[in-house]
């Protein structure tokens, strides 16, 4: 007789073993280790929710305290490797194999452990890719997630930082997996039900509220004149030129400068309502002045941002909010929105090569790219036109009936030619290639591929790669904005001037921008405190960003 | 620290009559530029004291571009550099030239 | 380096006929006979950090002397740590308390009470400025070891190796700790001879101070002694330029 | 917290004091185009000591001194550049201010203004810097004795720390903004010496309520709290000059009483909010969020008169 319910039987056995440690669904923080040791089986695929922002830190501590004799050889499938415990489990032999997306703070340690063979690496994904594989071949057996509160039936309020949770739960709960949620509070009634209780098997009342890092807060006080100049060029030379309404921004200071220039420089150019109206974006504090000045129609968010909750709550016309009034974010949907519904992605990188491939990895850090490649790629599945998309498509050229030529998403790299400590951003060869060789990776970790990037903006000018017709032109267009780096000084001056005549390269003066006007007085907010004032006191910055 | 010195001939003198001007502050990644109108109208001298050694070729290129663009004839330009990036150097040089052109 | 002299020994040497100087919580106050009159004594003993209470107390004693009038000299005996480093002291305005003590000493001097600093042990940073450095004449006893900044701290901030700093310290007095260096910068006017009676040496300083005008001569001394090659000239140039057209 | 519209003005008087360079502060504070510098940058009087440490120098050694007009009255003025070596006192840096104060005795300006922006003594020139601070304090008392107000302005990036805090305490009047911090030991120094339990230097709200402009104004360590604009500092300085106390026994006795009373009343306070509550502020936790207007209104409502003897 065929067995069609083996997975369900295993699930029942896990729950049976776990029940003695729970009161109904509720488990005290002190019993986490017992609970996890009861549920987990060697070789399980486990998603220990580590998102871009929120962390199931109580469960992470619990997992890393499990007895490796009982819990071992786990296969971790989670988007973020953020907490030390995320890697401790590999050192202790609790986990063995890893598929992930992003690892900012732990990038150097991951690299070391990969070199040392302590981690068996599946792949470094983009967010959407990893989420997709949750439903195909990386479905978790056990999901350890985080929320703000739950009732005793397991109905879960994720709070503004919903992030990955719905996706992880969807894949786990509907495929015979076990879902354990840590929450800050057990309540009689949750403010809203983000995850219905029948998808949550256990709720752990955490000893401390889950940790969230303020990743998207850029202090306007640190924005430089060079970043302002680049922001002016981006606004005038790209946003205005293509009429970009639907967009996503990276998290660097360059894009923060753009956000802070919209109500001042953008206003002066008469662009309000014509650009930057619809966003797939985390709630960046630096966008507050533009929102308050009426630039922004709506924003869908991947996650939230520390200190922005009350502001968002008071601006439901702009943000997606639940019946309780708080933000509803969702990383999978927002990534999809960024991929298919935005006409422009603009972000920064650490290295760009002569073809235009870019990467943020260096030889001793394996950070991954999270969502940037989803935003920073041209979706071949797109079928709806927009003026921006069609114009970019026309610039890219091609032959045949225009009605058969697809448009192009604008993918813009906003980079200063030299980074910290005079490290050049333009290189002949990406460090990613060296890393791939050392780790024996088939695929070098590239953030944005050359054939996706359409423009490069530096303090020297804008290179429009769509208009390049040969590889040689493309290389010279890149060299032509690479400033005084070796790559920049290696340019063919005559050819660069020819590209400039064809507007493939545009200098500030070609755009009618005087570099000496790039002054901090152009910023709509020059400090975190200004942002608070713009928000009418609704934005509550975390302690480390205050100077009052 | 490294000292660098460049001399250039210019086609014209920098407009204006101001005798001297200063812009910028010596700090990490920043620099100060002192401009003095005390040379022949077709000559420009640039003296640099930089915190980071080994970037002579980059400085040479930055200064040559500045001289070609602004034609700072007549100026001695003295720089105290705290390790500024070339774009910051270009910006300060341009700011300095503009100050010297002011009435 | 010679050992520092103990406070009791110093007081005994200064006041062979006895004195009314006491020490409480590291704070020195009282007076003793000097010639026909008395000399007031304040100070810090035992490498004690100077906090808000201490500064307030000493300043009160100095103002008592000023209020009483006359020309009673004030001797400031110093063997202190730096200012007390604590959140509470700063919360309550340590800068005001230290500045107030210095101002009290400067006022006393301006109103005819010669102020003599006698550094016999350690002193550093804000405590040094508020006490010894606020006197008209600062002298030291061998064994005194003022330090604005100790070399390990300098090494930490400058990221230079300690050995290199020690080598540099031998070549230039401008940053390294120690009595000789403070003498060279002009901050310490003279080092007393402990083998001779201290009372007459102090009396001579008072006589010399009373005769001099109130100009600060430390930068001129620093220039003469080579510890501060430029300060005197720079200050003088500013005065000249300010008086120019 | 309290809030108000953010100004997008580009007028020099509306620019942030905190962000401005020392030269921009001088230019904006004084009547337009009246600043004349002594030992200007073209004289290249740079530190002879920094090259030993392989460090870059500045033409003005981070201290700009000169004269100018304030509402057409002559003043002598000094400004520290907090971005160069943290505005720290070295040999030349200090000597320029010493000279300026000595010059005041000769030229008798309407006031001497000191624009503080300093971490204290420059440790590469520590002995020279420390001695210069002592010379400056002595000179300030002499200038004040001569009837010339010495006014300190605090609102720069580096704050006013170390010996700078002692010099500030010697001035006749102090004007401070929210960004300004006035203290002897900085938070990092206390943390390094005593541990994060004593002072967590990363807790910026703690730093500001312990050392920041509002707290200093509330306890009487500063006389005026102003917005972070050059224009606001100018206005406050104009008001401070005629109010400057003389330097005499009466002033110092009043200061003694003021400081003793503070110890008696607040010596057991663990946090600034306790002190603020003790001063009669109903909602101490709201103080950091107040705008200048709100803060001024609060000061006006306080039961006791401010006591400024210094």
CSV table of N, CA, C and O in Angstrom, one decimal, chain A residues 225-226 416-419 421-422 459 484 489 514-517, chain B residues 55 57-58 61-62 65 85-87 90-92 94-95 98:
chain,number,residue,atom,x,y,z
A,225,UNK,N,28.8,67.2,-0.2
A,225,UNK,CA,28.6,68.0,-1.4
A,225,UNK,C,28.7,67.2,-2.7
A,225,UNK,O,27.9,67.4,-3.6
A,226,UNK,N,29.6,66.2,-2.7
A,226,UNK,CA,29.7,65.3,-3.8
A,226,UNK,C,28.4,64.5,-4.0
A,226,UNK,O,27.9,64.4,-5.2
A,416,UNK,N,30.4,57.0,-6.2
A,416,UNK,CA,31.5,58.0,-6.1
A,416,UNK,C,32.7,57.3,-6.6
A,416,UNK,O,32.9,56.1,-6.3
A,417,UNK,N,33.5,57.9,-7.4
A,417,UNK,CA,34.6,57.2,-8.1
A,417,UNK,C,35.6,56.6,-7.1
A,417,UNK,O,36.2,55.5,-7.4
A,418,UNK,N,35.8,57.3,-5.9
A,418,UNK,CA,36.6,56.7,-4.9
A,418,UNK,C,35.8,56.5,-3.6
A,418,UNK,O,35.0,57.4,-3.3
A,419,UNK,N,35.9,55.4,-3.0
A,419,UNK,CA,35.2,55.1,-1.7
A,419,UNK,C,36.1,55.5,-0.5
A,419,UNK,O,37.1,56.3,-0.7
A,421,UNK,N,38.9,55.6,2.2
A,421,UNK,CA,40.3,55.4,2.2
A,421,UNK,C,40.9,55.3,0.7
A,421,UNK,O,41.8,54.6,0.4
A,422,UNK,N,40.2,56.1,-0.1
A,422,UNK,CA,40.7,56.3,-1.5
A,422,UNK,C,40.7,54.9,-2.3
A,422,UNK,O,41.5,54.7,-3.2
A,459,UNK,N,30.4,61.6,-9.7
A,459,UNK,CA,30.5,63.0,-9.6
A,459,UNK,C,31.0,63.6,-10.9
A,459,UNK,O,30.9,64.8,-11.1
A,484,UNK,N,39.3,60.0,-11.5
A,484,UNK,CA,40.7,59.9,-11.5
A,484,UNK,C,41.2,58.6,-11.0
A,484,UNK,O,42.3,58.4,-10.6
A,489,UNK,N,41.6,57.3,-15.6
A,489,UNK,CA,42.7,58.0,-16.3
A,489,UNK,C,43.2,57.2,-17.5
A,489,UNK,O,43.9,57.7,-18.3
A,514,UNK,N,25.9,73.6,-12.1
A,514,UNK,CA,27.1,74.2,-11.7
A,514,UNK,C,27.6,73.4,-10.4
A,514,UNK,O,26.9,73.5,-9.4
A,515,UNK,N,28.7,72.7,-10.5
A,515,UNK,CA,29.1,71.9,-9.3
A,515,UNK,C,29.2,72.7,-8.1
A,515,UNK,O,29.0,72.2,-7.0
A,516,UNK,N,29.6,74.0,-8.2
A,516,UNK,CA,29.8,74.8,-7.0
A,516,UNK,C,28.4,75.1,-6.4
A,516,UNK,O,28.4,75.6,-5.2
A,517,UNK,N,27.3,74.9,-7.0
A,517,UNK,CA,26.0,75.1,-6.4
A,517,UNK,C,25.6,73.9,-5.5
A,517,UNK,O,24.6,73.9,-4.8
B,55,UNK,N,50.0,59.1,-4.1
B,55,UNK,CA,49.0,59.4,-5.1
B,55,UNK,C,49.4,60.6,-6.0
B,55,UNK,O,48.6,61.4,-6.5
B,57,UNK,N,50.4,60.7,-9.1
B,57,UNK,CA,49.9,60.7,-10.4
B,57,UNK,C,48.5,61.2,-10.4
B,57,UNK,O,48.1,62.0,-11.4
B,58,UNK,N,47.7,60.9,-9.4
B,58,UNK,CA,46.3,61.4,-9.3
B,58,UNK,C,46.3,62.9,-9.1
B,58,UNK,O,45.6,63.6,-9.8
B,61,UNK,N,47.1,64.7,-12.3
B,61,UNK,CA,45.9,64.7,-13.2
B,61,UNK,C,44.9,65.7,-12.8
B,61,UNK,O,44.3,66.5,-13.6
B,62,UNK,N,44.6,65.7,-11.5
B,62,UNK,CA,43.6,66.6,-10.9
B,62,UNK,C,44.0,68.1,-11.1
B,62,UNK,O,43.2,68.9,-11.6
B,65,UNK,N,43.9,69.1,-14.9
B,65,UNK,CA,42.5,69.4,-15.4
B,65,UNK,C,42.0,70.7,-14.8
B,65,UNK,O,41.3,71.4,-15.6
B,85,UNK,N,39.5,62.9,-1.3
B,85,UNK,CA,39.3,62.2,-2.5
B,85,UNK,C,39.5,63.2,-3.7
B,85,UNK,O,39.2,64.4,-3.5
B,86,UNK,N,39.8,62.7,-4.8
B,86,UNK,CA,40.1,63.7,-5.9
B,86,UNK,C,38.9,64.6,-6.2
B,86,UNK,O,39.1,65.8,-6.6
B,87,UNK,N,37.7,64.1,-6.1
B,87,UNK,CA,36.5,64.9,-6.4
B,87,UNK,C,36.4,66.1,-5.4
B,87,UNK,O,36.0,67.2,-5.8
B,90,UNK,N,39.0,68.6,-6.5
B,90,UNK,CA,38.5,69.4,-7.6
B,90,UNK,C,37.5,70.4,-7.2
B,90,UNK,O,37.6,71.6,-7.6
B,91,UNK,N,36.6,70.0,-6.3
B,91,UNK,CA,35.6,70.9,-5.8
B,91,UNK,C,36.2,72.1,-5.1
B,91,UNK,O,35.9,73.3,-5.3
B,92,UNK,N,37.1,71.8,-4.2
B,92,UNK,CA,37.8,72.9,-3.4
B,92,UNK,C,38.6,73.8,-4.3
B,92,UNK,O,38.6,75.1,-4.1
B,94,UNK,N,38.0,74.5,-7.4
B,94,UNK,CA,37.0,75.3,-8.2
B,94,UNK,C,36.4,76.4,-7.3
B,94,UNK,O,36.2,77.5,-7.7
B,95,UNK,N,36.1,76.0,-6.0
B,95,UNK,CA,35.6,77.0,-5.1
B,95,UNK,C,36.6,78.1,-4.8
B,95,UNK,O,36.2,79.3,-4.8
B,98,UNK,N,36.7,80.4,-7.8
B,98,UNK,CA,35.5,81.3,-7.8
B,98,UNK,C,35.7,82.4,-6.8
B,98,UNK,O,35.3,83.6,-7.0
